Short mmCIF file of C-alpha atoms and ligand atoms in Angstrom, two decimals:
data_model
loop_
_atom_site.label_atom_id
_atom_site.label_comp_id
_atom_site.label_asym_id
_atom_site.label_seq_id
_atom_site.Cartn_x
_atom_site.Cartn_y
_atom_site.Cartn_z
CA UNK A 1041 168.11 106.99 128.89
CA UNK A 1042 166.06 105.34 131.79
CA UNK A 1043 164.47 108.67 132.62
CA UNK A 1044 163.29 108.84 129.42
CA UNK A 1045 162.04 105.42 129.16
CA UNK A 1046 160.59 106.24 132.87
CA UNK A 1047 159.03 109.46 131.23
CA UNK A 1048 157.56 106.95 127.93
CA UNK A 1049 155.69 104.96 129.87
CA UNK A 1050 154.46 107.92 132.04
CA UNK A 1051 152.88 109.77 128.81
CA UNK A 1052 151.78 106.34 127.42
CA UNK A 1053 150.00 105.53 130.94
CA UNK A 1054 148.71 108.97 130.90
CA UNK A 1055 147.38 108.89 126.84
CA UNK A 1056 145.70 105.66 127.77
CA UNK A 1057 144.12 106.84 130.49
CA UNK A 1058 142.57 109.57 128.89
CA UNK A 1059 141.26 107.65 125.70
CA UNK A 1060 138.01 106.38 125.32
CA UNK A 1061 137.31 104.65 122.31
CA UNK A 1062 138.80 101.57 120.88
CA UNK A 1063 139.61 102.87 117.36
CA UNK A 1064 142.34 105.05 119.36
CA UNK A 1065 144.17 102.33 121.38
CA UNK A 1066 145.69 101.36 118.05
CA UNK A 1067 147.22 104.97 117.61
CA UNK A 1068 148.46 104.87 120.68
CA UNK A 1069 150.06 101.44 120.05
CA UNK A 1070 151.68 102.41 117.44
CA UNK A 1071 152.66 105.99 118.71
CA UNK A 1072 154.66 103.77 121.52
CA UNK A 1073 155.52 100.87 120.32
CA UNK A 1074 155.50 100.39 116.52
CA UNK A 1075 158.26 100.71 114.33
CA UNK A 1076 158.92 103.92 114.11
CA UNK A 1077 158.00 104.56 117.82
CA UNK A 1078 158.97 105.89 120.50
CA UNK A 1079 160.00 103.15 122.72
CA UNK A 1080 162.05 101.94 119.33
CA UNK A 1081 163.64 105.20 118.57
CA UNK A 1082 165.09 105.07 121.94
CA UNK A 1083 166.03 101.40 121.49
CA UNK A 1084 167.92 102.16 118.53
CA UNK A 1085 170.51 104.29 120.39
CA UNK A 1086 171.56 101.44 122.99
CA UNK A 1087 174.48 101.60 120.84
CA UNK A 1088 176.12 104.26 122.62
CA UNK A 1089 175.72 102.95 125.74
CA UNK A 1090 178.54 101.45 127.85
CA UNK A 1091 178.71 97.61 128.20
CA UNK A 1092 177.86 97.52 131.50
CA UNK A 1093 174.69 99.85 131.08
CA UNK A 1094 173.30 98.10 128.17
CA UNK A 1095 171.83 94.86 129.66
CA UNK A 1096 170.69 97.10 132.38
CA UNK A 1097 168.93 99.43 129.92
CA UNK A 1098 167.73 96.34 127.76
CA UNK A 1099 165.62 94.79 130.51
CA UNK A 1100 164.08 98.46 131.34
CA UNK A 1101 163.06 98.58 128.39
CA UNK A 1102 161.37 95.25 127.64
CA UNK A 1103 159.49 95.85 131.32
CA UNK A 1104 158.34 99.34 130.22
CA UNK A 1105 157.16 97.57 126.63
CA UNK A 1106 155.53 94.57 128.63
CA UNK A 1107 154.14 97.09 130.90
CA UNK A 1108 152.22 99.46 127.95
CA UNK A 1109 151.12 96.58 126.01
CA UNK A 1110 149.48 94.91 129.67
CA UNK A 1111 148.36 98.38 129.58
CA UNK A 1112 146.82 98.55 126.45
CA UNK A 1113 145.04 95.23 126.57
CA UNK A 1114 143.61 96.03 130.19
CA UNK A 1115 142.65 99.39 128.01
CA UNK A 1116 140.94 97.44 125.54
CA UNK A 1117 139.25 95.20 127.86
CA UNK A 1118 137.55 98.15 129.72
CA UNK A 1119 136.35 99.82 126.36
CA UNK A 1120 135.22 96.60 125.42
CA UNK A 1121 132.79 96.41 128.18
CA UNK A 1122 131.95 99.84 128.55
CA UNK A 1123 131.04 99.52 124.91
CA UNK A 1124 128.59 96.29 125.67
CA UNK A 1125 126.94 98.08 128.44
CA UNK A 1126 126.26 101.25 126.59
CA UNK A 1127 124.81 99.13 123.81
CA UNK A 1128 122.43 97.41 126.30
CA UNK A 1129 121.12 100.01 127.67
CA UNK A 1130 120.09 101.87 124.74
CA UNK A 1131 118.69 98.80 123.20
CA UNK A 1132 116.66 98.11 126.82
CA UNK A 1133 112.50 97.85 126.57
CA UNK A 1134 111.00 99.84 129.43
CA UNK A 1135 108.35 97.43 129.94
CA UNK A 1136 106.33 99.57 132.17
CA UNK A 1137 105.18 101.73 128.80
CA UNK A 1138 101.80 101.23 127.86
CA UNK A 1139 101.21 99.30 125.03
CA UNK A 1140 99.66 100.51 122.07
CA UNK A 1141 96.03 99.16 121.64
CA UNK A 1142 95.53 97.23 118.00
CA UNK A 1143 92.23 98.03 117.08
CA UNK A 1144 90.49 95.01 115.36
CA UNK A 1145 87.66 95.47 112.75
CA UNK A 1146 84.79 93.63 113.34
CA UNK A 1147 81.97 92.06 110.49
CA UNK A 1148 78.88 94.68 109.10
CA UNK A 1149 75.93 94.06 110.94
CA UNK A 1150 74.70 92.89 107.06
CA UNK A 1151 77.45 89.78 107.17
CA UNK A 1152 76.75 88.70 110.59
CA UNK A 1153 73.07 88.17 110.46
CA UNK A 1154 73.90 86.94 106.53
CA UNK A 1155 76.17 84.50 107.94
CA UNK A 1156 74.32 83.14 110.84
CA UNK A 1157 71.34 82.41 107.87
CA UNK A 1158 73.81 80.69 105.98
CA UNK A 1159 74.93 78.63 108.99
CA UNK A 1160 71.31 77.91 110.40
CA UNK A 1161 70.60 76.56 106.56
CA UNK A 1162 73.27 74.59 106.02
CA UNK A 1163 72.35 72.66 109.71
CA UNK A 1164 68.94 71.65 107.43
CA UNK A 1165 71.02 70.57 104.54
CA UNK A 1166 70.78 73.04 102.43
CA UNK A 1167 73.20 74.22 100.05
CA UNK A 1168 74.56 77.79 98.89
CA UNK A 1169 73.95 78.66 95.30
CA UNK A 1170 75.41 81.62 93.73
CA UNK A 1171 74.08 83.33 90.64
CA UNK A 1172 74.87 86.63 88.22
CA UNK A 1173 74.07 90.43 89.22
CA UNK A 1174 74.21 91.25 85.81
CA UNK A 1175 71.42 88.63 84.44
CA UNK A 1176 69.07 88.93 81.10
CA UNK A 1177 65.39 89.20 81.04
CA UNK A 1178 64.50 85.65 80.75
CA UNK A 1179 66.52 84.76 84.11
CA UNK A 1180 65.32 87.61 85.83
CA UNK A 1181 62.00 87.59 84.74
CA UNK A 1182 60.42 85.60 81.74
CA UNK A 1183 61.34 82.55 83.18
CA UNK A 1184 59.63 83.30 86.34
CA UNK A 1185 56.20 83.45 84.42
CA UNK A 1186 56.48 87.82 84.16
CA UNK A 1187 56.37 88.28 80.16
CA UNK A 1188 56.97 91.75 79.13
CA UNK A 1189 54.02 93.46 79.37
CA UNK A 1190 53.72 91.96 83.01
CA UNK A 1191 52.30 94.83 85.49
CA UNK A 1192 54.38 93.15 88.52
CA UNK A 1193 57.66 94.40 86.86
CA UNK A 1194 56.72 98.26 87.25
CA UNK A 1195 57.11 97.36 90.95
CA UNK A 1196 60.44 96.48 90.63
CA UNK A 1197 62.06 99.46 88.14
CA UNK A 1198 65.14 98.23 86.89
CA UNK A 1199 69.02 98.94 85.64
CA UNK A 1200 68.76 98.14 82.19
CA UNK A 1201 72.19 97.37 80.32
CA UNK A 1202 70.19 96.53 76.79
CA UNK A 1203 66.93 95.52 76.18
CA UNK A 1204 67.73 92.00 77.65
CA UNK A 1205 70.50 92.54 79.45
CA UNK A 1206 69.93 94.10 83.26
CA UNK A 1207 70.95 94.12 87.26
CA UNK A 1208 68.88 91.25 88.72
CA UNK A 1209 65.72 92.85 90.73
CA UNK A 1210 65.40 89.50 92.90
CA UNK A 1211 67.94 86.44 93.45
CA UNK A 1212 64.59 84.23 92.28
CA UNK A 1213 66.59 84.27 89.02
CA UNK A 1214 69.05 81.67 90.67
CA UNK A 1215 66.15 79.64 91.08
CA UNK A 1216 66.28 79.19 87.46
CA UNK A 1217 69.78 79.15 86.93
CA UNK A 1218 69.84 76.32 89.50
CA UNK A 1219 66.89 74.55 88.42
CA UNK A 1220 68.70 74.18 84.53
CA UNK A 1221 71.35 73.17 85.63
CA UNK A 1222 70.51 70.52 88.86
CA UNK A 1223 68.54 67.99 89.15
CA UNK A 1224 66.10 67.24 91.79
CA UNK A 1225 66.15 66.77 94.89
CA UNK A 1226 67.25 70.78 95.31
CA UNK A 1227 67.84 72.79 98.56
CA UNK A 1228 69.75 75.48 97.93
CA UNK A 1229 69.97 79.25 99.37
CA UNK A 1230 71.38 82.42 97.52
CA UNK A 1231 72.27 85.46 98.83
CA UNK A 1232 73.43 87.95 96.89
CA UNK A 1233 72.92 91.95 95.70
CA UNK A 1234 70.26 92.91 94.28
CA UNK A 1235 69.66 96.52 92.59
CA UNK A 1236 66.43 98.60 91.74
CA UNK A 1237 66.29 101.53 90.29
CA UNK A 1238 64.89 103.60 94.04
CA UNK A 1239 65.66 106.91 94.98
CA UNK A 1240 67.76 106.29 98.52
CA UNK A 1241 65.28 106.63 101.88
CA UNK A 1242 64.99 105.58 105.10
CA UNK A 1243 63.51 102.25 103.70
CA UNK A 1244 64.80 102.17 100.04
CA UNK A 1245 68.10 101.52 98.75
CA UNK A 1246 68.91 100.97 94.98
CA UNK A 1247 71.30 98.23 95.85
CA UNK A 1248 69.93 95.69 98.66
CA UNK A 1249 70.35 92.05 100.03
CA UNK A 1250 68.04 89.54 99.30
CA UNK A 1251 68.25 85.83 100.89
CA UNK A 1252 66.61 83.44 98.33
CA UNK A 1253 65.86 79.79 99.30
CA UNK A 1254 64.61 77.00 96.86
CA UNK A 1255 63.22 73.50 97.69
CA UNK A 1256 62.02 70.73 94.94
CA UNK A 1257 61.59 67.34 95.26
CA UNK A 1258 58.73 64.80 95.57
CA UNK A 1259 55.92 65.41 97.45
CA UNK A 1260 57.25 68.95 99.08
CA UNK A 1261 54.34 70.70 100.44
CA UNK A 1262 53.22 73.87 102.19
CA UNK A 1263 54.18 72.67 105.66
CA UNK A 1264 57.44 71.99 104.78
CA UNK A 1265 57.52 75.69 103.44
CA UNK A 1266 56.29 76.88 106.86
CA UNK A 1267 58.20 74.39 109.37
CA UNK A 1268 61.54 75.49 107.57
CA UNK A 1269 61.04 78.97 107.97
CA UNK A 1270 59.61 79.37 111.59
CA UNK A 1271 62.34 76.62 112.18
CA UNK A 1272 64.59 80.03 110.74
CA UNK A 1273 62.88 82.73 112.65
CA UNK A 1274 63.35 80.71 116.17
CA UNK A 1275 67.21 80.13 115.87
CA UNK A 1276 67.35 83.49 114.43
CA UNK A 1277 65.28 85.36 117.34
CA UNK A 1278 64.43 82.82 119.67
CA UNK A 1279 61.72 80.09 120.59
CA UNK A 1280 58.77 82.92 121.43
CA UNK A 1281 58.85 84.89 118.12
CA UNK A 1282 55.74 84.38 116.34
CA UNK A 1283 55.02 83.88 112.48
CA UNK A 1284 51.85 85.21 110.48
CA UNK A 1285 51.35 83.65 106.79
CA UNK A 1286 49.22 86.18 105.18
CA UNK A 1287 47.66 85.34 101.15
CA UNK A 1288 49.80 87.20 98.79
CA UNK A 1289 50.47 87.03 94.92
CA UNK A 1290 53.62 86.15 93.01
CA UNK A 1291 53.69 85.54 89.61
CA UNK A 1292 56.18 82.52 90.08
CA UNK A 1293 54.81 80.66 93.01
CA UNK A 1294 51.13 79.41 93.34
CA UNK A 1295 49.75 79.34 95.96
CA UNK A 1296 52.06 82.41 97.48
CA UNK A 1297 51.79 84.60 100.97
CA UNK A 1298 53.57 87.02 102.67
CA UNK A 1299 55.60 85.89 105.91
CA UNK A 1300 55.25 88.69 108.83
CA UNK A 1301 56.92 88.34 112.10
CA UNK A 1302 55.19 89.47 115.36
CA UNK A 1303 56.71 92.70 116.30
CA UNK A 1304 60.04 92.99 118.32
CA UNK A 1305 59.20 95.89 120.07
CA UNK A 1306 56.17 95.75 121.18
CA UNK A 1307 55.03 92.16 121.44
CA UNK A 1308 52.08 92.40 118.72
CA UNK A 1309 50.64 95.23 120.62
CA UNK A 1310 51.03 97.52 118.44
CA UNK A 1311 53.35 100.68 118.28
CA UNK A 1312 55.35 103.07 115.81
CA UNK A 1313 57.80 100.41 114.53
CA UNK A 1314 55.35 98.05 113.55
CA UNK A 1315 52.95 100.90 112.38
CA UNK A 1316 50.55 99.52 114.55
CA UNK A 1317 49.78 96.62 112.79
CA UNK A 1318 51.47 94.35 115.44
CA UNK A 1319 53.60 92.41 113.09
CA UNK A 1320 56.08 92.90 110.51
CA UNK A 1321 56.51 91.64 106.85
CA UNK A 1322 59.63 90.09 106.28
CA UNK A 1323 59.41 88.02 103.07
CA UNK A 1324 57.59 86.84 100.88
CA UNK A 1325 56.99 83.09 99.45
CA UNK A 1326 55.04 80.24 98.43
CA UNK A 1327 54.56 76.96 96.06
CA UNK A 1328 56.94 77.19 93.03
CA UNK A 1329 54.25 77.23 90.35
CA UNK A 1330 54.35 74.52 87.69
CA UNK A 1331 54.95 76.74 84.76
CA UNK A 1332 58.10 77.43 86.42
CA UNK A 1333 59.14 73.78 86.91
CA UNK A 1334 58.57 73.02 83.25
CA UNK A 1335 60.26 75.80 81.50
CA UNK A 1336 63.06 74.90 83.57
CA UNK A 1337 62.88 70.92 82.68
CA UNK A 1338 61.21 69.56 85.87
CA UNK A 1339 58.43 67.19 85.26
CA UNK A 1340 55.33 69.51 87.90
CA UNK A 1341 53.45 66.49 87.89
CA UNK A 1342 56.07 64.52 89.60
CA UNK A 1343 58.22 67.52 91.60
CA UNK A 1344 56.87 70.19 93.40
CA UNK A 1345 58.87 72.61 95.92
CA UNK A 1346 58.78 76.24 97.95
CA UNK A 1347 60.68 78.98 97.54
CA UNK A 1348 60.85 81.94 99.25
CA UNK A 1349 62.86 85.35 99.17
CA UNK A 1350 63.80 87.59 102.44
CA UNK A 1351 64.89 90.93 102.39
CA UNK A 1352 68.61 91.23 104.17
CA UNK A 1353 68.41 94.88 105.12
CA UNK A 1354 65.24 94.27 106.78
CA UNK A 1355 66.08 91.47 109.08
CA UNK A 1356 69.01 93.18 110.11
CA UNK A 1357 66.91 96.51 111.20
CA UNK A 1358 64.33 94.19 113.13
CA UNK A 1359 67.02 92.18 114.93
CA UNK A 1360 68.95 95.40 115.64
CA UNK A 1361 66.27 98.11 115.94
CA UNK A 1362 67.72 100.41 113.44
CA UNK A 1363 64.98 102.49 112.36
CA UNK A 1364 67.02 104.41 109.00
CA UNK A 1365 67.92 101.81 106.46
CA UNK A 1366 71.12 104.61 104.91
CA UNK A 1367 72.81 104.08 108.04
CA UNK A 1368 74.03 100.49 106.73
CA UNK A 1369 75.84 101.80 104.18
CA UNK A 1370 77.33 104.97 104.92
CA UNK A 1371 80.39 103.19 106.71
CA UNK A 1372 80.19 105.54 109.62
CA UNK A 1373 82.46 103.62 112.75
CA UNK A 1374 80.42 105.06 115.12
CA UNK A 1375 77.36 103.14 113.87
CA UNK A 1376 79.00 100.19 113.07
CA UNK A 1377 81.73 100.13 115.91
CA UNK A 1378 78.07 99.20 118.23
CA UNK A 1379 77.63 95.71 116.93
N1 LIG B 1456 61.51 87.93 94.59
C1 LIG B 1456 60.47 88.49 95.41
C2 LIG B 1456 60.74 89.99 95.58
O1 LIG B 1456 61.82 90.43 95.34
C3 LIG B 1456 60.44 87.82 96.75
C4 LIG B 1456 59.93 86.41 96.64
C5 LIG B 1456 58.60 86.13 96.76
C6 LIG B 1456 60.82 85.38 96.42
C7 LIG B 1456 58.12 84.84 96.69
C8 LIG B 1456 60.34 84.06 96.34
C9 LIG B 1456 58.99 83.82 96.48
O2 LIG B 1456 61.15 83.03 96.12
O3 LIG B 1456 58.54 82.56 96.39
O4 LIG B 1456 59.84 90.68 95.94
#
């Protein structure tokens, strides 16, 4: 009998050494030393021993039991570990792996300079007003002294919905949206979409950006027109550029001119970008004429104010030299991915 307890805890020793995962420990405890183990089965025929062997067999026994289950836990301990330390190492971050770059979008050339107008406006006080794309005739164009049968509308061909309904030419209709509804004093500027029916060139979109600013109070006058916008034109492209107020007609301001810039690229000179003419138009404006002020509520003989309308697209081209207008809108990265 104490050979073959010798000989249990020899296969037991040897089982355990062999096993490597923790689920198997408990087969092995119970292949040894559960109930109907081995180290039991053996236990159960003490019986037959003699008197003086039994005590003698009884303590092998518990030692060889004491000994697998010290066994066993040491066992466990070990897998335990080895367990941890696997796990670690597969979860580890090899730091020394480049990172993957995040690439960031950045704003359309048409919202940055868009913004930076807003921002240089609303340091004079001004406000931004915002007004329909889908408008009716009298907004877009009665009210702003062009009846029907007004030649300046063939100039700007239109989306028509109805006959009164249409896609707004010009923000100048939110000068009469804001003029019904406000009272003076008024600053405001709008920018917004505006649409014409154009086939698509390298100047000529049927949807474009127009910046439209409004001023009425008491005693506004030309100067104030022309201080506020070469005050614009300096922050916008610095304290050298050069304005050039040329006569012009609009049916809704009186008097009205044309506001040219000298040319970017060649310092007035003269060269292909500026068609040789030294400077370039960039918007047009003038004295809100009374007819305007009245249909809209506003006493003309106490109010007057300027208004004036810039072409997005265009400032954007001059302050980026872009010479092809389609390039703004065709979403290509590669463009836009330069500013
Ligand atoms: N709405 C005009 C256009 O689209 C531009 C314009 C001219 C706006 C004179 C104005 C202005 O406010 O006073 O051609």
């Amino acid at each position: 009998m104490k050979e073959q307890l010798k000989k249990i805890e020899e296969l037991a020793k040897a089982e355990l050494a062999e096993c490597t995962e923790i689920k198997a420990l408990d087969d092995l405890r119970i292949k040894y030393l559960g109930k109907k183990g081995e180290l039991t089965a053996i236990l159960k025929q003490m019986g037959k021993l003699s008197a003086e062997e039994r005590p003698v067999v009884g303590q092998l026994a518990n030692k060889v039991r004491a000994d697998i289950e010290e066994a066993l836990s040491e066992k466990l301990t070990s897998l335990k570990a080895s367990e941890q330390a696997a796990r670690i190492a597969a979860e580890s971050i090899d730091i020394t792996l480049p990172g993957k770059a995040q690439t960031i979008g950045k704003l359309h050339p048409l919202s940055r300079v868009e913004n930076e107008i807003r921002d240089i406006f609303m340091g004079m006080g001004f406000n931004i007003a915002d007004g329909p794309e889908v408008d009716d005739d009298y907004h877009v164009f009665e009210a702003l002294n062009l009846p029907p049968d007004h030649p300046a509308r063939d100039t700007q061909d239109t989306f028509y919905i109805n006959d009164k309904i249409l896609l707004r030419t010009q923000t100048s209709s939110v000068q009469v949206h804001v003029m019904e509804t406000q009272k003076p004093p008024i600053r405001i500027i709008s920018p917004g979409r505006v649409y014409r029916s154009d086939a698509v060139d390298a100047t000529h979109s049927p949807l474009f950006h127009q910046i439209e600013g409004l001023v009425v109070d008491k005693g506004i006058k030309m100067s104030d027109l022309k201080g506020t916008l070469e005050m614009l034109m300096k922050k916008l492209y610095g304290n050298e550029c050069r304005l050039r107020f040329r006569p012009h007609h609009f049916p809704f301001t009186e008097p009205s001119c044309e506001v040219d810039i000298m040319c970017f690229n060649c310092g007035g000179k003269g060269c292909s970008m500026c068609k040789d003419e030294g400077f370039i138009e960039l918007l047009g404006a003038g004295m809100v004429h009374p007819k305007v002020l009245e249909g809209c509520g506003i006493d003309s003989s106490v109010y007057s104010g300027f208004a004036f309308g810039l072409g997005l697209e265009r400032m954007v081209m001059g302050r980026y030299s872009i010479n092809d207008l389609r390039l703004l809108y065709e979403n290509d990265v590669r463009f836009l991915e330069q500013f």
